[in-house]
Tab-separated table of C-alpha atoms in Angstrom:
chain	number	residue	atom	x	y	z
A	1	CYS	CA	59.965	3.117	-2.077
A	2	ARG	CA	60.502	4.416	-5.559
A	3	ALA	CA	63.415	6.683	-6.438
A	4	SER	CA	62.180	9.766	-8.215
A	5	GLY	CA	63.933	10.822	-11.406
A	6	ASP	CA	63.536	14.516	-10.640
A	7	GLY	CA	65.248	14.624	-7.316
A	8	LYS	CA	62.204	16.343	-5.801
A	9	PRO	CA	60.040	14.340	-3.306
A	10	ALA	CA	57.586	12.205	-5.310
A	11	LYS	CA	53.895	12.849	-4.813
A	12	PHE	CA	52.430	10.164	-2.609
A	13	GLN	CA	50.499	7.692	-4.687
A	14	PRO	CA	48.439	5.253	-2.670
A	15	PRO	CA	48.989	1.578	-3.523
A	16	PRO	CA	46.368	0.040	-5.882
A	17	LYS	CA	43.396	-1.432	-4.019
A	18	PRO	CA	43.450	-5.251	-4.047
A	19	VAL	CA	40.631	-6.769	-6.099
A	20	ILE	CA	39.556	-10.065	-4.554
A	21	ILE	CA	38.087	-12.451	-7.095
A	22	ASP	CA	36.494	-15.405	-5.363
A	23	LYS	CA	36.611	-18.083	-7.964
A	24	GLN	CA	35.513	-20.801	-5.543
A	25	LYS	CA	32.271	-19.053	-4.608
A	26	GLN	CA	30.168	-19.093	-7.737
A	27	ARG	CA	28.332	-15.891	-8.373
A	28	THR	CA	24.671	-16.915	-8.390
A	29	GLU	CA	22.802	-14.368	-10.414
A	30	ARG	CA	19.748	-13.105	-8.659
A	31	ARG	CA	16.616	-14.242	-10.339
A	32	PHE	CA	13.485	-12.394	-9.575
A	33	LEU	CA	10.224	-13.738	-10.930
A	34	SER	CA	7.303	-11.474	-10.101
A	35	PRO	CA	4.827	-13.412	-7.924
A	36	GLU	CA	1.879	-12.749	-10.251
A	37	PHE	CA	3.387	-14.996	-12.943
A	38	ILE	CA	3.054	-18.106	-10.793
A	39	PRO	CA	-0.380	-19.653	-11.424
A	40	PRO	CA	-2.462	-20.542	-8.373
A	41	ARG	CA	-3.280	-24.117	-7.541
A	42	GLY	CA	-6.518	-25.175	-9.171
A	43	ARG	CA	-8.204	-27.050	-11.958
A	44	THR	CA	-8.284	-24.323	-14.606
A	45	ASP	CA	-6.762	-24.950	-18.012
A	46	PRO	CA	-3.098	-23.885	-18.130
A	47	LEU	CA	-3.887	-22.344	-21.544
A	48	LYS	CA	-5.598	-19.462	-19.749
A	49	TYR	CA	-2.455	-18.708	-17.732
A	50	TYR	CA	-0.300	-19.071	-20.853
A	51	MET	CA	-2.369	-16.485	-22.695
A	52	GLU	CA	-2.279	-14.135	-19.692
A	53	ARG	CA	1.492	-14.494	-19.465
A	54	LYS	CA	1.854	-13.617	-23.147
A	55	ASP	CA	-0.130	-10.438	-22.551
A	56	MET	CA	1.886	-9.636	-19.425
A	57	ILE	CA	5.172	-10.055	-21.317
A	58	GLN	CA	3.833	-7.833	-24.104
A	59	ARG	CA	2.968	-5.111	-21.589
A	60	ARG	CA	6.356	-5.430	-19.902
A	61	LYS	CA	8.129	-4.898	-23.217
A	62	VAL	CA	6.374	-1.579	-23.660
A	63	PHE	CA	6.437	-0.420	-20.046
A	64	ASN	CA	9.110	-1.237	-17.503
A	65	ILE	CA	7.769	-2.753	-14.268
A	66	PRO	CA	10.720	-2.782	-11.860
A	67	GLU	CA	11.457	-5.404	-9.297
A	68	PHE	CA	10.060	-4.551	-5.870
A	69	TYR	CA	8.974	-6.339	-2.725
A	70	VAL	CA	6.510	-5.763	0.073
A	71	GLY	CA	8.162	-3.093	2.216
A	72	SER	CA	9.852	-1.093	-0.536
A	73	VAL	CA	8.950	2.533	-1.133
A	74	LEU	CA	7.534	3.273	-4.594
A	75	ALA	CA	6.399	6.377	-6.481
A	76	VAL	CA	3.628	5.763	-9.035
A	77	THR	CA	2.456	8.308	-11.621
A	78	THR	CA	-0.978	7.550	-13.106
A	79	ALA	CA	-2.977	9.254	-15.811
A	80	ASP	CA	-5.920	11.004	-14.182
A	81	PRO	CA	-8.403	13.023	-16.238
A	82	TYR	CA	-9.338	15.120	-13.204
A	83	ALA	CA	-5.863	16.099	-12.003
A	84	ASN	CA	-3.724	19.109	-13.007
A	85	ASN	CA	-1.449	18.123	-15.887
A	86	LYS	CA	-3.625	15.023	-16.180
A	87	SER	CA	-1.121	12.992	-14.113
A	88	ASN	CA	-1.096	12.120	-10.427
A	89	ARG	CA	1.974	11.020	-8.452
A	90	PHE	CA	1.686	9.000	-5.250
A	91	VAL	CA	4.548	7.882	-3.015
A	92	GLY	CA	4.099	5.102	-0.483
A	93	ILE	CA	5.321	1.872	1.037
A	94	CYS	CA	4.042	-1.311	-0.551
A	95	ILE	CA	2.065	-3.203	2.094
A	96	GLN	CA	0.578	-5.994	0.029
A	97	ARG	CA	0.880	-7.613	-3.387
A	98	GLY	CA	-2.159	-9.596	-4.443
A	99	GLY	CA	-3.824	-11.127	-7.453
A	100	LYS	CA	-2.376	-13.331	-10.177
A	101	GLY	CA	-2.014	-12.734	-13.887
A	102	LEU	CA	-3.106	-9.442	-15.417
A	103	GLY	CA	-5.173	-8.469	-12.385
A	104	ALA	CA	-2.143	-8.292	-10.110
A	105	THR	CA	-2.413	-5.401	-7.652
A	106	PHE	CA	-0.254	-3.754	-5.051
A	107	VAL	CA	-1.311	-1.437	-2.237
A	108	LEU	CA	0.748	1.641	-1.351
A	109	ARG	CA	0.360	3.363	1.996
A	110	ASN	CA	1.462	6.808	3.146
A	111	VAL	CA	0.491	9.288	5.841
A	112	ILE	CA	-0.140	12.786	4.419
A	113	GLU	CA	-0.968	15.649	6.829
A	114	ASP	CA	-1.767	13.197	9.651
A	115	GLN	CA	-4.203	11.292	7.447
A	116	GLY	CA	-3.361	7.735	6.439
A	117	VAL	CA	-4.031	7.085	2.746
A	118	GLU	CA	-3.844	3.756	0.918
A	119	VAL	CA	-4.189	3.285	-2.830
A	120	CYS	CA	-4.543	-0.048	-4.587
A	121	TYR	CA	-2.956	-0.004	-8.069
A	122	GLU	CA	-3.168	-2.633	-10.785
A	123	LEU	CA	0.324	-3.479	-12.097
A	124	TYR	CA	-0.750	-3.967	-15.701
A	125	SER	CA	-3.241	-1.141	-15.967
A	126	PRO	CA	-2.657	1.148	-18.981
A	127	ARG	CA	-3.422	4.152	-16.767
A	128	ILE	CA	-0.093	3.809	-14.976
A	129	GLN	CA	2.534	6.004	-16.618
A	130	ALA	CA	5.592	5.299	-14.464
A	131	ILE	CA	6.661	3.217	-11.453
A	132	GLU	CA	9.886	4.200	-9.683
A	133	VAL	CA	11.409	2.315	-6.822
A	134	LEU	CA	12.667	4.888	-4.319
A	135	LYS	CA	13.919	2.375	-1.794
A	136	LEU	CA	14.264	-1.320	-2.557
A	137	GLU	CA	14.098	-3.462	0.541
A	138	LYS	CA	12.290	-6.392	2.076
A	139	ARG	CA	10.678	-6.657	5.475
A	140	LEU	CA	10.233	-9.539	7.863
A	141	ASP	CA	6.655	-10.209	6.673
A	142	ASP	CA	4.820	-10.663	3.391
A	143	ASN	CA	1.890	-8.518	4.422
A	144	LEU	CA	2.303	-5.232	6.210
A	145	MET	CA	-1.395	-4.594	6.927
A	146	TYR	CA	-0.472	-4.108	10.589
A	147	LEU	CA	0.970	-0.715	9.685
A	148	ARG	CA	-2.607	0.585	9.923
A	149	ASP	CA	-2.516	-0.072	13.674
A	150	ALA	CA	1.099	0.980	14.134
A	151	LEU	CA	2.208	4.471	15.114
A	152	PRO	CA	1.923	6.802	12.098
A	153	GLU	CA	5.663	7.538	12.018
A	154	TYR	CA	6.290	4.084	10.514
A	155	SER	CA	4.117	4.822	7.483
A	156	THR	CA	5.181	8.396	6.715
A	157	PHE	CA	7.383	8.903	3.673
A	158	ALA	CA	8.209	12.289	2.176
A	159	VAL	CA	6.631	12.892	-1.216
A	160	ASN	CA	9.827	14.362	-2.641
A	161	MET	CA	12.039	11.597	-1.278
A	162	LYS	CA	15.190	11.025	-3.332
A	163	PRO	CA	15.675	7.512	-4.671
A	164	VAL	CA	18.143	5.537	-2.546
A	165	PRO	CA	20.638	3.909	-4.938
A	166	TYR	CA	20.644	0.211	-4.290
A	167	LEU	CA	23.995	-1.442	-4.208
A	168	ASP	CA	24.761	-4.637	-6.045
A	169	HIS	CA	23.183	-7.128	-8.304
A	170	GLU	CA	22.788	-9.455	-5.328
A	171	GLU	CA	21.420	-9.271	-1.791
A	172	ILE	CA	18.312	-7.215	-1.262
A	173	PRO	CA	18.547	-5.661	2.229
A	174	VAL	CA	16.043	-7.040	4.736
A	175	ASN	CA	14.829	-4.387	7.134
A	176	LYS	CA	14.473	-6.096	10.508
A	177	LEU	CA	12.505	-3.240	11.937
A	178	GLN	CA	10.189	-4.084	14.832
A	179	VAL	CA	7.254	-1.745	14.689
A	180	ARG	CA	5.567	-0.278	17.772
A	181	MET	CA	1.800	-0.329	17.813
A	182	LYS	CA	-0.930	1.995	18.942
A	183	PRO	CA	-2.837	0.834	22.030
A	184	LYS	CA	-5.408	-1.907	21.433
A	185	PRO	CA	-8.086	-2.377	19.944
A	186	TRP	CA	-6.520	-3.146	16.559
A	187	SER	CA	-8.324	-3.927	13.308
A	188	LYS	CA	-7.118	-7.530	13.503
A	189	ARG	CA	-5.648	-9.463	16.428
A	190	TRP	CA	-2.106	-9.388	15.115
A	191	GLU	CA	-0.682	-11.287	18.089
A	192	ARG	CA	-2.428	-14.494	16.999
A	193	PRO	CA	-0.200	-17.148	15.357
A	194	LYS	CA	-2.512	-17.294	12.308
A	195	TYR	CA	-0.957	-14.079	10.975
A	196	ASN	CA	2.570	-15.168	11.885
A	197	ILE	CA	3.918	-11.639	12.141
A	198	LYS	CA	7.532	-11.116	13.074
A	199	GLY	CA	7.802	-7.400	12.503
A	200	ILE	CA	5.897	-6.109	15.547
A	201	LYS	CA	7.357	-5.375	18.952
A	202	PHE	CA	4.552	-6.700	21.116
A	203	GLU	CA	4.405	-4.820	24.379
A	204	LEU	CA	1.532	-6.932	25.669
A	205	PRO	CA	1.696	-8.811	28.997
A	206	GLU	CA	2.836	-12.439	28.911
A	207	SER	CA	-0.653	-13.699	29.818
A	208	LYS	CA	-2.119	-12.156	26.629
A	209	MET	CA	0.598	-13.669	24.465
A	210	LYS	CA	-0.028	-17.098	26.010
A	211	GLU	CA	-3.755	-16.724	25.472
A	212	ALA	CA	-3.167	-15.879	21.836
A	213	GLN	CA	-1.224	-19.130	21.392
A	214	LYS	CA	-4.456	-21.039	22.149
A	215	TRP	CA	-5.472	-20.354	18.554
A	216	SER	CA	-2.308	-21.812	17.090
A	217	GLN	CA	-2.748	-24.670	14.636
A	218	PRO	CA	0.615	-26.508	14.740
A	219	TRP	CA	-0.669	-29.276	12.456
A	220	LEU	CA	-1.061	-26.884	9.487
A	221	GLU	CA	2.591	-26.953	8.470
A	222	PHE	CA	2.533	-30.757	8.216
A	223	ASP	CA	-0.665	-30.878	6.157
A	224	MET	CA	0.315	-32.564	2.895
A	225	LEU	CA	-2.787	-31.584	0.985
A	226	ARG	CA	-1.912	-27.918	1.402
A	227	GLU	CA	1.574	-28.290	-0.067
A	228	TYR	CA	2.166	-26.430	-3.306
A	229	ASP	CA	5.668	-26.857	-4.647
A	230	THR	CA	6.297	-24.133	-7.184
A	231	SER	CA	10.002	-24.673	-7.923
A	232	LYS	CA	9.550	-26.594	-11.204
A	233	ILE	CA	6.713	-24.364	-12.378
A	234	GLU	CA	8.871	-21.332	-11.610
A	235	GLU	CA	11.769	-22.696	-13.676
A	236	LYS	CA	9.568	-23.178	-16.726
A	237	ILE	CA	7.915	-19.792	-16.368
A	238	TRP	CA	11.283	-18.104	-15.818
A	239	LYS	CA	12.606	-19.486	-19.098
A	240	GLU	CA	9.415	-18.568	-20.914
A	241	VAL	CA	9.402	-15.009	-19.575
A	242	ASN	CA	13.073	-14.469	-20.343
A	243	GLU	CA	12.714	-15.667	-23.911
A	244	GLY	CA	9.626	-13.517	-24.357
A	245	LEU	CA	11.371	-10.402	-23.076
A	246	LYS	CA	14.485	-10.898	-25.191
A	247	LYS	CA	12.661	-10.997	-28.510
B	1	LEU	CA	-29.895	-15.857	11.623
B	2	SER	CA	-28.041	-13.749	9.092
B	3	THR	CA	-25.958	-10.696	9.833
B	4	THR	CA	-24.599	-8.215	7.348
B	5	GLY	CA	-20.885	-7.421	7.483
B	6	ALA	CA	-19.482	-4.092	8.569
B	7	CYS	CA	-20.393	-1.335	6.113
B	8	ARG	CA	-17.291	0.901	6.373
B	9	ALA	CA	-18.812	3.484	4.070
B	10	ILE	CA	-20.978	6.173	5.672
B	11	GLN	CA	-24.553	5.446	6.732
B	12	LYS	CA	-26.886	6.539	9.544
B	13	LEU	CA	-25.245	6.767	12.965
B	14	THR	CA	-21.642	6.571	11.729
B	15	ARG	CA	-19.242	8.810	13.612
B	16	VAL	CA	-17.368	11.026	11.176
B	17	ARG	CA	-14.391	13.309	11.338
B	18	VAL	CA	-14.874	16.923	10.262
B	19	VAL	CA	-11.862	17.953	8.262
B	20	ASP	CA	-12.154	21.689	7.610
B	21	ASN	CA	-11.230	24.534	9.956
B	22	SER	CA	-14.798	25.657	10.732
B	23	ALA	CA	-15.743	26.596	14.300
B	24	LEU	CA	-18.390	23.863	14.538
B	25	GLY	CA	-15.932	21.196	13.490
B	26	SER	CA	-12.973	22.274	15.634
B	27	THR	CA	-14.553	23.015	19.023
B	28	PRO	CA	-14.695	19.919	21.247
B	29	TYR	CA	-18.019	18.490	22.399
B	30	HIS	CA	-18.780	15.497	24.601
B	31	ARG	CA	-20.396	13.644	21.671
B	32	PRO	CA	-18.715	12.984	18.311
B	33	PRO	CA	-20.448	14.268	15.143
B	34	LYS	CA	-22.737	11.547	13.748
B	35	CYS	CA	-24.497	11.066	10.433
B	36	ILE	CA	-28.292	11.025	10.676
B	37	HIS	CA	-29.325	10.886	7.033
B	38	VAL	CA	-27.718	10.123	3.683
B	39	TYR	CA	-29.091	11.928	0.597
B	40	ASN	CA	-28.932	8.894	-1.618
B	41	LYS	CA	-31.275	6.219	-3.002
B	42	THR	CA	-29.430	3.628	-0.924
B	43	GLY	CA	-28.660	4.687	2.602
B	44	VAL	CA	-24.934	4.242	2.002
B	45	GLY	CA	-22.784	7.287	1.380
B	46	LYS	CA	-19.626	7.200	-0.716
B	47	VAL	CA	-17.193	9.963	-1.737
B	48	GLY	CA	-19.107	12.921	-3.145
B	49	ASP	CA	-22.423	12.225	-1.403
B	50	LYS	CA	-24.215	14.731	0.830
B	51	ILE	CA	-25.236	13.698	4.336
B	52	LEU	CA	-26.962	15.312	7.327
B	53	LEU	CA	-24.759	15.571	10.384
B	54	ALA	CA	-25.663	16.109	14.039
B	55	ILE	CA	-22.929	18.317	15.593
B	56	LYS	CA	-23.174	20.046	18.975
B	57	GLY	CA	-26.929	19.609	19.041
B	58	GLU	CA	-27.383	21.153	15.574
B	59	LYS	CA	-28.188	19.665	12.196
B	60	LYS	CA	-25.770	20.507	9.404
B	61	LYS	CA	-25.302	19.211	5.885
B	62	ALA	CA	-21.912	17.831	4.932
B	63	LEU	CA	-20.015	16.382	1.989
B	64	ILE	CA	-18.155	13.074	2.222
B	65	VAL	CA	-14.543	13.400	1.074
B	66	GLY	CA	-13.133	10.048	2.112
B	67	HIS	CA	-14.134	6.832	3.812
B	68	LYS	CA	-12.548	3.699	5.210
B	69	MET	CA	-14.165	1.432	2.622
B	70	PRO	CA	-11.984	0.404	-0.322
B	71	GLY	CA	-13.460	1.842	-3.520
B	72	PRO	CA	-12.588	1.259	-7.191
B	73	THR	CA	-8.883	0.602	-7.897
B	74	MET	CA	-6.684	3.694	-8.256
B	75	THR	CA	-8.903	5.622	-5.822
B	76	PRO	CA	-7.482	6.396	-2.381
B	77	ARG	CA	-8.819	4.796	0.778
B	78	PHE	CA	-8.527	6.873	3.930
B	79	ASP	CA	-7.944	5.708	7.486
B	80	SER	CA	-10.885	7.751	8.808
B	81	ASN	CA	-14.276	8.838	7.485
B	82	ASN	CA	-13.703	12.449	6.427
B	83	VAL	CA	-16.422	15.017	5.932
B	84	VAL	CA	-16.566	18.751	5.035
B	85	LEU	CA	-19.348	20.918	6.514
B	86	ILE	CA	-21.520	22.562	3.895
B	87	GLU	CA	-24.517	24.921	3.680
B	88	ASP	CA	-27.749	24.019	1.888
B	89	ASN	CA	-26.650	25.789	-1.287
B	90	GLY	CA	-23.276	24.018	-1.364
B	91	ASN	CA	-21.033	26.700	0.150
B	92	PRO	CA	-18.470	25.304	2.587
B	93	ILE	CA	-18.483	26.757	6.093
B	94	GLY	CA	-14.733	26.484	6.744
B	95	THR	CA	-12.005	28.346	4.901
B	96	ARG	CA	-9.276	25.742	4.539
B	97	ILE	CA	-9.018	21.955	4.164
B	98	LYS	CA	-5.633	20.549	5.104
B	99	THR	CA	-6.280	16.826	4.662
B	100	PRO	CA	-5.899	15.333	1.160
B	101	ILE	CA	-9.004	15.168	-1.045
B	102	PRO	CA	-9.425	12.578	-3.838
B	103	TYR	CA	-9.269	13.862	-7.413
B	104	ILE	CA	-12.562	12.102	-8.234
B	105	LEU	CA	-14.467	15.042	-6.749
B	106	ARG	CA	-13.255	17.181	-9.656
B	107	GLN	CA	-15.635	15.273	-11.889
B	108	ARG	CA	-18.566	17.166	-10.399
B	109	GLU	CA	-16.866	20.520	-10.613
B	110	GLY	CA	-20.180	22.371	-10.892
B	111	GLU	CA	-21.542	21.385	-7.489
B	112	PHE	CA	-18.314	21.239	-5.512
B	113	SER	CA	-16.244	24.003	-7.070
B	114	LYS	CA	-16.189	26.070	-3.865
B	115	VAL	CA	-15.152	23.087	-1.723
B	116	LEU	CA	-12.385	22.193	-4.176
B	117	ALA	CA	-11.236	25.818	-4.167
B	118	ILE	CA	-10.494	25.748	-0.428
B	119	ALA	CA	-8.791	22.333	-0.545
B	120	ARG	CA	-4.998	22.355	-0.297
B	121	ASN	CA	-3.796	18.823	-1.008
B	122	PHE	CA	-5.152	16.397	-3.543
B	123	VAL	CA	-4.474	12.672	-3.764
């Protein structure tokens, strides 16, 4: 312990917190390429996708489209000629991201006054004035359409929810929530292996689950004609997008 | 053999949900309110169309405020077919509408001004 010069008892100073720098583990920077940049498999001329990407990069320079995944809570303000103050704010959980190129859309769902509402927004529409991510997280599935048949508490989000600050530059939290459903009938038979849903807590009897497995197609994952390896395409597009945004 | 897909907008014989706090809409009856006619060139009713409803053995006109069918982008899609009871001259029967109403109805402010005046939430 340190001897104080005054003679009075020194004020307790806590020891400095140790900073651990892991030089062995290389910090991989998280790269997020929005899924609408990746062109679908087909025989169209890549020039079309190149021109669309140029327009998308141009729009992104003017307007910030944040990174978000299916399962994160967003607040979108759009310009609406028929609303008060001409702008309309909607808060909801993203249940699906579809479309490629400039027509990319995302669907937000919320339950307001016991009424479920879903709105499909186009990412690159000039009517959108602001997109804020209130809670950034992923879920166990890519498509949360089953929330329509789940209990309404899983889709309710307060309109004046405060944005949850997300932690680091790495690791997006995965919410391993298992959702409870309303009693059958559902809009789609979510227990079937075709939908491959992991985020539902099925409370169906074993016989029903076994019967659903009759429709499984185990040969699909080995089908070579359906393979679409996007890793190299993604690398090229990532470089292109980054250069475009830096200019 | 050809079959048409499910309509999901409002046409004849669709069961609807009355959304305002009128007596006709709130009191329970052993049969749900059903649409019997759509005042439209096509028989399909979208948001802002008037329909004829059969409730508790009576015929009443109503205004569609939301349906399960996805519409144009940026418009909301509701989880149930919502309807507001209306008189022949356009006056709503109820006094309050709690469920959210789409902003698109404001376009026809002249016809629906009284309905929009009793609405609380907009989407």
